[in-house]
Each structure stands twice: as structure tokens, then as C-alpha cells.
Amino acid sequence: MAKVIGAVVVDNEECKGCGLCVVACPQDALSQNKQVNGRGYHYSFMKNPQACIGCSNCATVCPDSCIVVYRVKINEVRTEPVLVS
Amino acid sequence: MGELRLMKGNEVIAEAAIRCGCDGYFGYPITPQSEIMETLMDREPWNETGMVVLQAESEIASIHMVHGAAGSGKKVMTSSSSPGISLMAEGISYIAGAELPCLIVNVQRGGPGLGTIQPSQADYFQSTKGGGHGDYRLIVLAPSSVQEMNDFVETGFKLAFKYRNPAMILTDGVIGQMMEKVVLADYIPRVTDEEIDRRHGSWVTNGRKPNRGRNIITSLEMDSLKMEHNNIRLQDKYAKMEEEDVLFEEVQCEDAEYLLVAFGSSARICQKAVDQCREKGIKVGLLRPITLFPFPKKPIAALAKRVKGMLVVEMNAGQMVEDVQLAAGCNIPVKHFGRMGGIIPSPAEVVEALEQKLIGG
Amino acid sequence: MNLADIINPNNLVYEKPKLLTENTMHYCPGCSHGVVHKLLAEVILDLDIQEKTIGVSPVGCAVFAYNYIEIDWQEAAHGRAPAVATGIARCNPDKVVFTYQGDGDLASIGAAEILHACNRGENIVVIFVNNGIYGMTGGQMAPTTLIGQVTATTPNGRDAGRNGYPLKITELIAQLPGTSYVTRQSVHTPASIRKCKKAISKAFQAAIDKKGTSFVEVVSTCNMNWKLSPVKANEWMVDNMFPFYQPGDLKDSTKTDPASYTPLKN
């Protein structure tokens, strides 16, 4: 059974803190930072990195194209019974 | 040697455009210049040279079509008459601000407002001192014969491309509607896209190329210092025009005691008035500005030292007279004689005005 | 697997489109323009037409559109983008020309230019961003402002008796035989954005195939002048704009021949 895990990288200084990515995320992985960036915006960040599935919804809705998305498919390791003679 | 024909001034503009390799004409009908587009549509130059001819929905659209095509480096033009030129004023300002070459023909009629369809020269101010907003200038050529209607199409384009600035042929209903013999220009092939890239690759918007970055054509600049710099660049360009491209004609000025100053159709009338004056024993000469901008300041200043007075004859309430007064200085009288509303002054009226305003006074 | 292993060029699935410039967009946070710009950049690159595409930018918030996509651009006067595009397209028939216009630019001051360009079937693409308000000048009534909608010049809401009715210009344009593809899209969800990209791509393909005018309206938000958060603005748009400006294709004749007429008898 393949599992998909993802990660997003937000350009903190380009982010205008509009919050559209937070709403677009189906996994509730993103949030707006309490800190502000150099321009005074509450930039987005991964509050829950384990939840990200790399679906790109956040980056798709981002008007400032400041989110990069990565995704990996990993095969869950199955422990096969080993025959010992 | 070119082909000799008997043609209307307006028709000649169309024929000259096709022959000089014009890429496109965009216009809207208005009297007394509609024959320009009618002739083009009848000639179907798209079959012959590939020239585009399009009847737009308004003068506003026409000038902005010219704006677009000029930005792609094409040799394009429009024509209209006074009220239509007023509608184009915004677009002309944009083209001047974006520094694009194009040719605009104004076959003037009387104003203000809807005015009259009869000839007038009341758009001198509009053509030479703005019309649209901002500190810009047009190169303004004033033909006084059907032959010059032919010649100034290519001259206008040459100057427009030399300076990347809109050029205007400022004529009127007299010359537009008049039939005269004309020696037509020989055909010049249209400039190819490769040649446009070679000559104008630094600014044309005809698709980004691997050998150049993208080009942006705009007159917008939010940084005031940069905007002032843009204005200074424009003013330097206009100063260069005044140095290099002033055109004028002097008629019997060598021994003149009085000078008539007139452009376009008024200059033709004045030529006859000069003859009538000389028959009466009055030594009169004529200076005819051909470029209204850049204005022939220097020859007028030189003549102001030799003559007793100047009479500026225009079919308006007194417009070019202000430029003549500025060029002539304060040592001699510079008077104006004009008719308005579509009335064309007769040579006899001009002689009478000269006698009353300068000699008798 | 830790984050550092995932954030690796081999695992990249989404990044800023290569045709967007490095310039930070001047738009307000959450503005729909940024998304539409991004889709244009993606489509132009996908179709590999970046060296034959000329954009015509409007007057309005998108006046600086030329700062953001790496193609040749011309700036038009207010409302005149379709005329500027006509001039470029007529004299350069092998190029792809598009206008990018807001609702004030296209449906108010430029209503004549857009209708006639579409009616002539100019081979151009029109991207029409309709957020029902004037953005750049500070939130005044637009021709597309809804009845009752509060703007700077309709402080008590648009009143039909005083201000007339919201203009469904896209419906008018769909009637014109010169247009081949007329659609209304939005960019408020990942799904609608993907759909809008397909529509923009189809419009550009129609221009490449010389099918006449393609017209893509994008119903958008102007959260700043609507005085809502970007997220609330999207909700307001769905609740109020969509019932009047219904998303979907209004016309698609990209597969058929252009309209033909019986010639006059004599």
C-alpha cells in the first residue's frame, strides 16, 4: 500500500498573509503565523507538517505564487515472514 | 520618374500610403477626408502590398489601433478631420508618451464643436501645442499642394521613425478636395518582420526573441524622478527636431519690405497676393512654414531684421501669429488677418489687409 | 522520512510558473489577479507561445500586469485595449495577442471597443476580470456592481433607479458571431482554478487556430474594496455574484466554422 507524504515551503517574505491557502488545505496542515514578516504580514507556515499530502491546493490558490510543494510516494514496509530452515 | 496623374488631395494621401510601404491604415469616416479610406478600400492594397485597411468603430478606436500596430514596429497611419482629431487627442498623447512612430492626417474643417465641413486652419494650436494632455509635441507638416500631400506621407513617416514620435500632416478641406496634377512616388516595399527586428528590436512588442529580453511599451511611470527624466528625454528630442528638421519656403523674400507668413492653403492665396502687391509696386515676400512644429523661428527672426512688418494670414482667429510674434521680436509690427467659419480669403482681401494693417498704419 | 528528505528537487510537484517574473505583485493580499496572472503564465508556457504572444494591459489594478509575465507587453489607454490588440493582431497575423481587462475598463469606458472588436471577430483572446467594483481608484461603482451592493459612489447600495442595472456584458458578447469561445470562470477554489486554466488554454488555442475572438470572464473578488477578508470575499462572491454571473461556458464554436451569411441579392 503506497502512502503519499508532502511538504510545502512558503516564501515568508513574499507571502501577504491572505489566508487563502489555509482554507484550501484539505488536511488542516497550514496556519498563519502569529509573527509577521518584513512587510507586516502574518505569513503562512506548516503548523502540522505530518498532515501534508502534497496535493498542491495551497499553492494553486496562492495569488502570489509563494508556495512550493514537494511530494513523495513511499511504500509501507511490510514485514514478510522469513523462513528459517 | 514617377507616374503623372490628376488627383484629389485626399486620394493622393491614400495612393502615397500604399506606395510608401505603409503596413496599415485605421480610420473612421468624416467629411472632408472620407476619400482617403474610400480610395484605400477601392484600391484593396491587401492584395497588392499586404497593407491592412480597417474601418474602425470610432476615431478613438482608430488611434488606439494605430497605437497597437505602431508598437509592433509597423508603419501605420490614420486620418480624420478636426472633431475626429479631438477624439483622438488622448491616444495621440499616449503614442507620444510611449514614443512610437505613426502618421496622422488632419484634413481640417471649421470649428468649434461640430462647426462646418468647410475648410479651416483653426487646429494650429491643437496640432502644434498639444491637443492631448502632457508636455508632448507632434511633428507637423503643412502641405500647400496636392503634390506635397503625396510627398509628405513618406516625409512624415521618415521623421516619425527618426524620432519615434507621431507625425501629423495638417492640411484642410481646400487641399483635400482639390484636384491637381501630381507626380506619384515610386513603390517602396513594406519592411519585413526580420528588418523590423533588426532596426527596432530594442523597443518593438512583436513577441519576445531569444536574442533580446521582453519589451514593454508604456507611458506610465510612478517614480516622479524617472517620469521627469522621461520628460527631459522628450524635450531633448523636440530640441533636436528644431535643430535638424525645420522645413520652410521663402518666396520673393530677397528684396521684400513686407512679409506675409502663411501655411498650407493660405500660403497659396498669399502667393497670388504677393504677385498683386508687386504689380502695385509694393515689395512683398512670403515665408511659408512647412513644418509647423518644429517652427521656422530662425528664418523669421532673420527676416524680422530686414522687413518693415509682417502679416500672418490664416483661416482662423489668429493662432500661428503668436509663434511669428515670438520669433520676430518686438521691433516690427506683426499683424494677423484671418477668415473663419469655412470662408477662404481672396488674394485681394489679403492685399487690402496688408495695406490697412501695415502700410497705411 | 523527515522534512529535509521530502524537500528535494526530485520530489517537486508545484512551483511558481517559470514565465512569472521575480517582481512582487502590487496587488492586495488575496487578490484574484495574482491567480489569473499565474494561470496565464502557465498556459502561455504550456502552449510554448511565449515568443509570439503580446499582452495588452489595461488601466485599472492590472495596469502593471506587464511587470509580471515574461512576454512582450503594450500598455493601453483606459478601455482601449481591444483596439490596441486589434492593431497588433491585424498587422501581425501570426502572433497571439490578448487583452487583460477589468470590469470598469472593459464594460464601462471600453464598452464600444470590446463589442466591436468581438463583433469583427478579431483574432484575440480577452481575459475579463470582473469583481464588480473599481479597484484602483478606491472602490467606486462599476457597470457590473450588483443591485444593493455598497461602493464608494453607491454608499447606500446600487439603486437601479439612480444607477441603472448591472451589465452582463459577457452575455451580450456571446451573441456576436465574431466570438468563438465565451466562458465565465472563477478562481476561488483549487478545482475552479484548474477549470479556469483549461478555459484560458482553450481560448489561446482558439487564437492560435485563428478562430476569432475568445472571451474568458473570471468572476473575481476585490476583498479590499468589498471590505471583507479574502476568505469572506470568496464566500460573498459565491453567495451574491454567482447567482447573477453564473459560471460556465456561454458559447463554444471552436470546433465549427465561423458564422456565414447569405450574400445580398444585388
Coordinates of C-alpha atoms in Angstrom, one line a residue, chain B residues 5-347:
Chain B
R5 CA -1.8 61.8 -62.6
L6 CA -4.6 64.3 -62.0
M7 CA -5.9 63.5 -58.5
K8 CA -7.7 64.8 -55.4
G9 CA -5.6 65.6 -52.4
N10 CA -7.3 63.1 -50.3
E11 CA -6.9 60.3 -52.9
V12 CA -3.2 61.1 -53.2
I13 CA -2.8 60.5 -49.4
A14 CA -4.2 57.0 -49.9
E15 CA -2.1 56.3 -53.0
A16 CA 1.1 57.6 -51.4
A17 CA 0.4 55.4 -48.3
I18 CA 0.2 52.3 -50.4
R19 CA 3.3 53.2 -52.5
C20 CA 5.5 54.1 -49.5
G21 CA 5.1 50.6 -48.0
C22 CA 2.6 51.6 -45.3
D23 CA 1.6 48.5 -43.2
G24 CA -1.8 49.6 -42.0
Y25 CA -4.4 52.3 -42.1
F26 CA -7.1 52.5 -39.4
G27 CA -9.8 55.2 -39.8
Y28 CA -13.3 56.4 -39.4
P29 CA -15.4 58.4 -41.9
I30 CA -15.6 62.2 -41.5
T31 CA -16.1 64.9 -44.1
P32 CA -14.0 66.4 -45.7
Q33 CA -11.4 63.5 -45.7
S34 CA -13.5 60.3 -46.3
E35 CA -12.0 59.8 -49.7
I36 CA -8.8 58.7 -48.0
M37 CA -10.3 55.5 -46.7
E38 CA -12.7 55.1 -49.6
T39 CA -9.7 55.2 -52.0
L40 CA -7.8 52.7 -49.9
M41 CA -10.8 50.3 -49.8
D42 CA -11.2 50.6 -53.5
R43 CA -7.6 50.0 -54.2
E44 CA -7.5 46.9 -52.0
P45 CA -3.9 47.2 -51.1
W46 CA -4.0 44.0 -49.0
N47 CA -4.0 42.1 -52.3
E48 CA -1.1 44.2 -53.7
T49 CA 1.3 45.0 -50.9
G50 CA -0.3 43.3 -47.9
M51 CA -1.3 46.7 -46.3
V52 CA -4.1 46.4 -43.7
V53 CA -7.0 48.8 -44.1
L54 CA -9.7 48.8 -41.4
Q55 CA -12.7 50.9 -40.8
A56 CA -12.9 51.2 -37.0
E57 CA -15.9 51.9 -34.9
S58 CA -14.7 55.4 -33.9
E59 CA -11.8 57.8 -34.2
I60 CA -10.9 56.7 -30.6
A61 CA -10.6 53.1 -31.7
S62 CA -8.7 54.1 -34.8
I63 CA -5.9 55.9 -33.0
H64 CA -5.5 53.1 -30.5
M65 CA -5.3 50.6 -33.3
V66 CA -2.5 52.7 -34.6
H67 CA -1.0 52.8 -31.1
G68 CA -1.0 49.0 -31.0
A69 CA 0.3 48.4 -34.5
A70 CA 2.9 51.1 -34.1
G71 CA 4.2 49.4 -31.0
S72 CA 4.9 46.3 -33.1
G73 CA 7.2 48.4 -35.3
K74 CA 4.8 48.7 -38.2
K75 CA 4.4 51.8 -40.5
V76 CA 0.9 52.7 -39.7
M77 CA -1.4 55.7 -40.1
T78 CA -4.8 57.2 -39.6
S79 CA -6.7 60.2 -40.9
S80 CA -9.5 62.4 -39.8
S81 CA -10.8 65.9 -39.7
S82 CA -11.0 68.3 -36.8
P83 CA -13.7 66.9 -34.5
G84 CA -12.3 63.4 -35.1
I85 CA -8.8 64.6 -34.2
S86 CA -10.2 65.9 -30.9
L87 CA -11.5 62.4 -30.2
M88 CA -8.0 61.0 -30.9
A89 CA -6.3 63.5 -28.6
E90 CA -6.0 61.0 -25.8
G91 CA -4.5 58.4 -28.0
I92 CA -2.0 60.8 -29.6
S93 CA -0.8 61.8 -26.2
Y94 CA -0.3 58.1 -25.3
I95 CA 1.6 57.4 -28.5
A96 CA 3.8 60.5 -27.9
G97 CA 4.4 59.4 -24.3
A98 CA 5.2 55.8 -25.3
E99 CA 7.5 57.2 -28.1
L100 CA 6.0 55.4 -31.1
P101 CA 6.1 56.4 -34.7
C102 CA 3.0 56.9 -36.7
L103 CA 1.3 59.3 -39.2
I104 CA -1.9 61.2 -38.5
V105 CA -3.6 63.2 -41.3
N106 CA -5.9 66.1 -40.3
V107 CA -7.9 67.5 -43.1
Q108 CA -9.2 70.4 -41.1
R109 CA -12.7 71.8 -41.1
G110 CA -14.1 74.7 -39.2
G111 CA -15.0 74.6 -35.6
P112 CA -15.5 74.8 -32.7
G113 CA -17.9 71.9 -32.0
L114 CA -19.5 70.3 -35.0
G115 CA -18.7 73.6 -36.8
T116 CA -18.7 73.3 -40.5
I117 CA -17.5 70.9 -43.2
Q118 CA -15.9 73.8 -45.0
P119 CA -12.1 74.3 -44.8
S120 CA -10.3 75.9 -41.9
Q121 CA -6.9 76.2 -40.2
A122 CA -8.2 76.5 -36.7
D123 CA -6.4 73.4 -35.4
Y124 CA -3.0 75.0 -35.5
F125 CA -2.9 75.3 -31.7
Q126 CA -4.3 71.8 -31.3
S127 CA -1.6 70.3 -33.6
T128 CA 1.4 72.3 -32.5
K129 CA 0.9 72.9 -28.9
G130 CA -0.8 69.8 -27.6
G131 CA -4.4 68.8 -28.2
G132 CA -4.0 66.0 -25.7
H133 CA -2.6 66.1 -22.2
G134 CA 1.0 66.5 -21.1
D135 CA 4.2 68.0 -22.4
Y136 CA 4.4 66.5 -25.9
R137 CA 4.9 67.7 -29.4
L138 CA 3.9 66.4 -32.8
I139 CA 6.0 66.7 -35.9
V140 CA 3.5 68.8 -38.0
L141 CA 3.8 69.1 -41.8
A142 CA 1.6 71.5 -43.7
P143 CA 1.3 70.8 -47.4
S144 CA 0.1 73.5 -49.7
S145 CA -0.4 71.5 -52.9
V146 CA -1.6 68.1 -53.9
Q147 CA 2.0 67.2 -54.8
E148 CA 3.0 67.9 -51.2
M149 CA 0.1 65.7 -50.0
N150 CA 1.9 62.9 -51.9
D151 CA 5.5 63.9 -50.8
F152 CA 4.7 64.4 -47.1
V153 CA 3.4 60.9 -46.5
E154 CA 6.8 59.5 -46.8
T155 CA 8.5 62.5 -45.2
G156 CA 6.1 62.2 -42.3
F157 CA 6.9 58.5 -41.8
K158 CA 10.7 59.2 -42.1
L159 CA 10.6 61.8 -39.4
A160 CA 8.2 59.7 -37.3
F161 CA 10.7 56.8 -37.3
K162 CA 13.7 59.1 -37.0
Y163 CA 12.4 60.5 -33.7
R164 CA 9.9 57.7 -32.6
N165 CA 7.3 60.3 -32.4
P166 CA 3.9 60.8 -34.1
A167 CA 3.9 63.0 -37.1
M168 CA 0.9 64.9 -38.5
I169 CA 0.0 66.1 -41.9
L170 CA -2.0 69.2 -41.1
T171 CA -4.0 70.1 -44.2
D172 CA -7.5 71.3 -44.8
G173 CA -10.6 70.8 -46.9
V174 CA -9.2 73.0 -49.7
I175 CA -6.2 70.8 -50.4
G176 CA -8.0 67.6 -49.5
Q177 CA -10.8 68.2 -52.1
M178 CA -8.7 70.0 -54.7
M179 CA -7.7 68.2 -57.9
E180 CA -4.2 68.9 -59.2
K181 CA -1.6 67.1 -61.2
V182 CA 0.8 65.1 -59.1
V183 CA 3.8 63.0 -59.7
L184 CA 3.3 59.9 -57.7
A185 CA 6.1 58.3 -55.7
D186 CA 7.6 55.0 -56.8
Y187 CA 6.7 51.9 -54.8
I188 CA 8.8 51.1 -51.7
P189 CA 8.4 47.6 -50.5
R190 CA 7.0 47.1 -47.0
V191 CA 9.5 46.5 -44.3
T192 CA 9.8 42.8 -43.4
D193 CA 9.4 41.4 -39.9
E194 CA 13.1 40.5 -39.9
E195 CA 14.1 44.0 -40.8
I196 CA 11.8 45.4 -38.1
D197 CA 13.6 43.2 -35.5
R198 CA 17.0 44.3 -36.9
R199 CA 16.1 48.0 -36.8
H200 CA 13.8 48.3 -33.9
G201 CA 14.4 45.2 -31.8
S202 CA 15.3 47.3 -28.8
W203 CA 11.7 48.5 -28.3
V204 CA 9.1 46.7 -30.5
T205 CA 6.5 44.5 -29.0
N206 CA 6.1 41.8 -31.6
G207 CA 7.0 38.8 -29.5
R208 CA 10.0 38.3 -27.2
K209 CA 13.0 36.9 -29.0
P210 CA 15.8 34.7 -27.8
N211 CA 18.4 37.4 -28.6
R212 CA 16.6 40.1 -26.6
G213 CA 14.6 40.4 -23.4
R214 CA 11.0 41.2 -23.4
N215 CA 9.9 44.7 -24.5
I216 CA 7.3 46.7 -22.7
I217 CA 5.7 49.7 -24.3
T218 CA 4.1 52.1 -21.8
S219 CA 3.9 55.8 -21.0
L220 CA 3.3 55.0 -17.3
E221 CA 5.9 55.7 -14.7
M222 CA 5.1 56.1 -11.0
D223 CA 8.5 57.3 -9.9
S224 CA 8.5 61.1 -10.2
L225 CA 12.2 61.3 -10.8
K226 CA 12.1 58.8 -13.6
M227 CA 9.0 60.5 -15.0
E228 CA 10.8 63.8 -15.1
H229 CA 13.7 62.1 -16.8
N230 CA 11.3 60.7 -19.4
N231 CA 10.0 64.2 -19.9
I232 CA 13.5 65.6 -20.3
R233 CA 14.3 62.9 -22.9
L234 CA 11.2 64.0 -24.8
Q235 CA 12.2 67.7 -24.6
D236 CA 15.7 66.9 -25.8
K237 CA 14.1 65.1 -28.8
Y238 CA 12.0 68.1 -29.6
A239 CA 15.0 70.4 -29.4
K240 CA 16.8 68.1 -31.8
M241 CA 13.9 68.4 -34.2
E242 CA 14.2 72.2 -34.0
E243 CA 17.9 71.9 -34.9
E244 CA 17.7 69.4 -37.7
D245 CA 14.3 69.2 -39.3
V246 CA 12.8 72.6 -39.8
L247 CA 11.3 73.0 -43.3
F248 CA 10.1 76.2 -44.8
E249 CA 9.8 78.0 -48.2
E250 CA 10.7 81.6 -49.0
V251 CA 9.0 83.3 -52.0
Q252 CA 10.4 86.6 -53.2
C253 CA 11.9 87.5 -49.8
E254 CA 15.2 88.8 -51.1
D255 CA 14.1 92.4 -51.6
A256 CA 10.9 92.3 -49.6
E257 CA 9.9 95.3 -47.4
Y258 CA 6.8 93.5 -46.1
L259 CA 6.4 89.8 -45.3
L260 CA 3.4 87.6 -45.5
V261 CA 3.6 84.5 -43.3
A262 CA 1.1 81.7 -44.1
F263 CA 1.0 77.9 -44.2
G264 CA -1.0 75.4 -46.3
S265 CA -3.8 76.6 -48.4
S266 CA -3.5 80.2 -47.0
A267 CA 0.1 80.2 -48.4
R268 CA -1.3 79.6 -51.9
I269 CA -3.6 82.5 -51.6
C270 CA -0.7 84.6 -50.3
Q271 CA 1.5 83.7 -53.3
K272 CA -1.1 85.3 -55.5
A273 CA -1.3 88.3 -53.1
V274 CA 2.5 88.7 -53.4
D275 CA 2.1 89.0 -57.2
Q276 CA -0.7 91.5 -56.9
C277 CA 1.3 93.6 -54.4
R278 CA 4.3 93.7 -56.6
E279 CA 2.1 94.7 -59.6
K280 CA 1.1 97.7 -57.4
G281 CA 4.8 98.4 -56.6
I282 CA 4.8 97.1 -53.0
K283 CA 7.7 94.8 -52.4
V284 CA 6.2 91.8 -50.6
G285 CA 7.6 88.4 -49.9
L286 CA 6.1 85.2 -48.4
L287 CA 7.5 82.9 -45.8
R288 CA 5.7 79.6 -45.7
P289 CA 6.4 77.4 -42.7
I290 CA 6.2 73.8 -43.9
T291 CA 6.9 72.2 -40.5
L292 CA 4.6 74.0 -38.1
F293 CA 6.5 72.1 -35.4
P294 CA 9.5 72.4 -35.4
F295 CA 8.6 76.0 -36.3
P296 CA 10.9 78.1 -38.5
K297 CA 11.9 80.6 -35.8
K298 CA 15.3 81.4 -37.2
P299 CA 14.3 82.4 -40.8
I300 CA 11.5 84.6 -39.3
A301 CA 13.9 86.2 -36.9
A302 CA 16.4 86.9 -39.7
L303 CA 13.6 88.4 -41.9
A304 CA 12.4 90.5 -39.0
K305 CA 15.7 92.4 -39.2
R306 CA 15.0 93.2 -42.9
V307 CA 11.3 93.9 -43.3
K308 CA 9.1 96.7 -42.1
G309 CA 6.3 94.5 -40.9
M310 CA 4.7 91.0 -41.2
L311 CA 1.2 89.9 -41.8
V312 CA 0.2 86.4 -40.8
V313 CA -2.6 85.1 -42.9
E314 CA -4.6 82.1 -41.5
M315 CA -8.0 80.7 -41.8
N316 CA -8.6 81.1 -38.1
A317 CA -8.8 83.8 -35.4
G318 CA -5.1 84.2 -35.0
Q319 CA -3.1 81.2 -33.9
M320 CA 0.3 80.9 -35.8
V321 CA 0.6 84.7 -35.4
E322 CA 1.6 84.1 -31.8
D323 CA 4.6 82.0 -32.9
V324 CA 5.5 84.5 -35.6
Q325 CA 5.4 87.3 -33.0
L326 CA 7.6 85.3 -30.6
A327 CA 10.2 84.6 -33.4
A328 CA 10.1 88.1 -34.9
G329 CA 10.6 90.0 -31.6
C330 CA 9.2 93.4 -30.8
N331 CA 10.9 95.7 -33.3
I332 CA 8.5 95.4 -36.1
P333 CA 4.7 95.1 -36.2
V334 CA 3.4 91.5 -36.7
K335 CA -0.3 91.6 -37.5
H336 CA -2.9 88.9 -38.3
F337 CA -5.5 88.6 -41.0
G338 CA -7.9 85.7 -40.9
R339 CA -11.2 84.4 -42.0
M340 CA -13.2 81.8 -40.1
G341 CA -16.1 79.5 -40.4
G342 CA -15.1 77.9 -43.6
I343 CA -14.5 81.2 -45.5
I344 CA -11.4 81.2 -47.8
P345 CA -9.8 84.6 -48.0
S346 CA -9.2 86.0 -51.5
P347 CA -5.8 87.4 -52.6

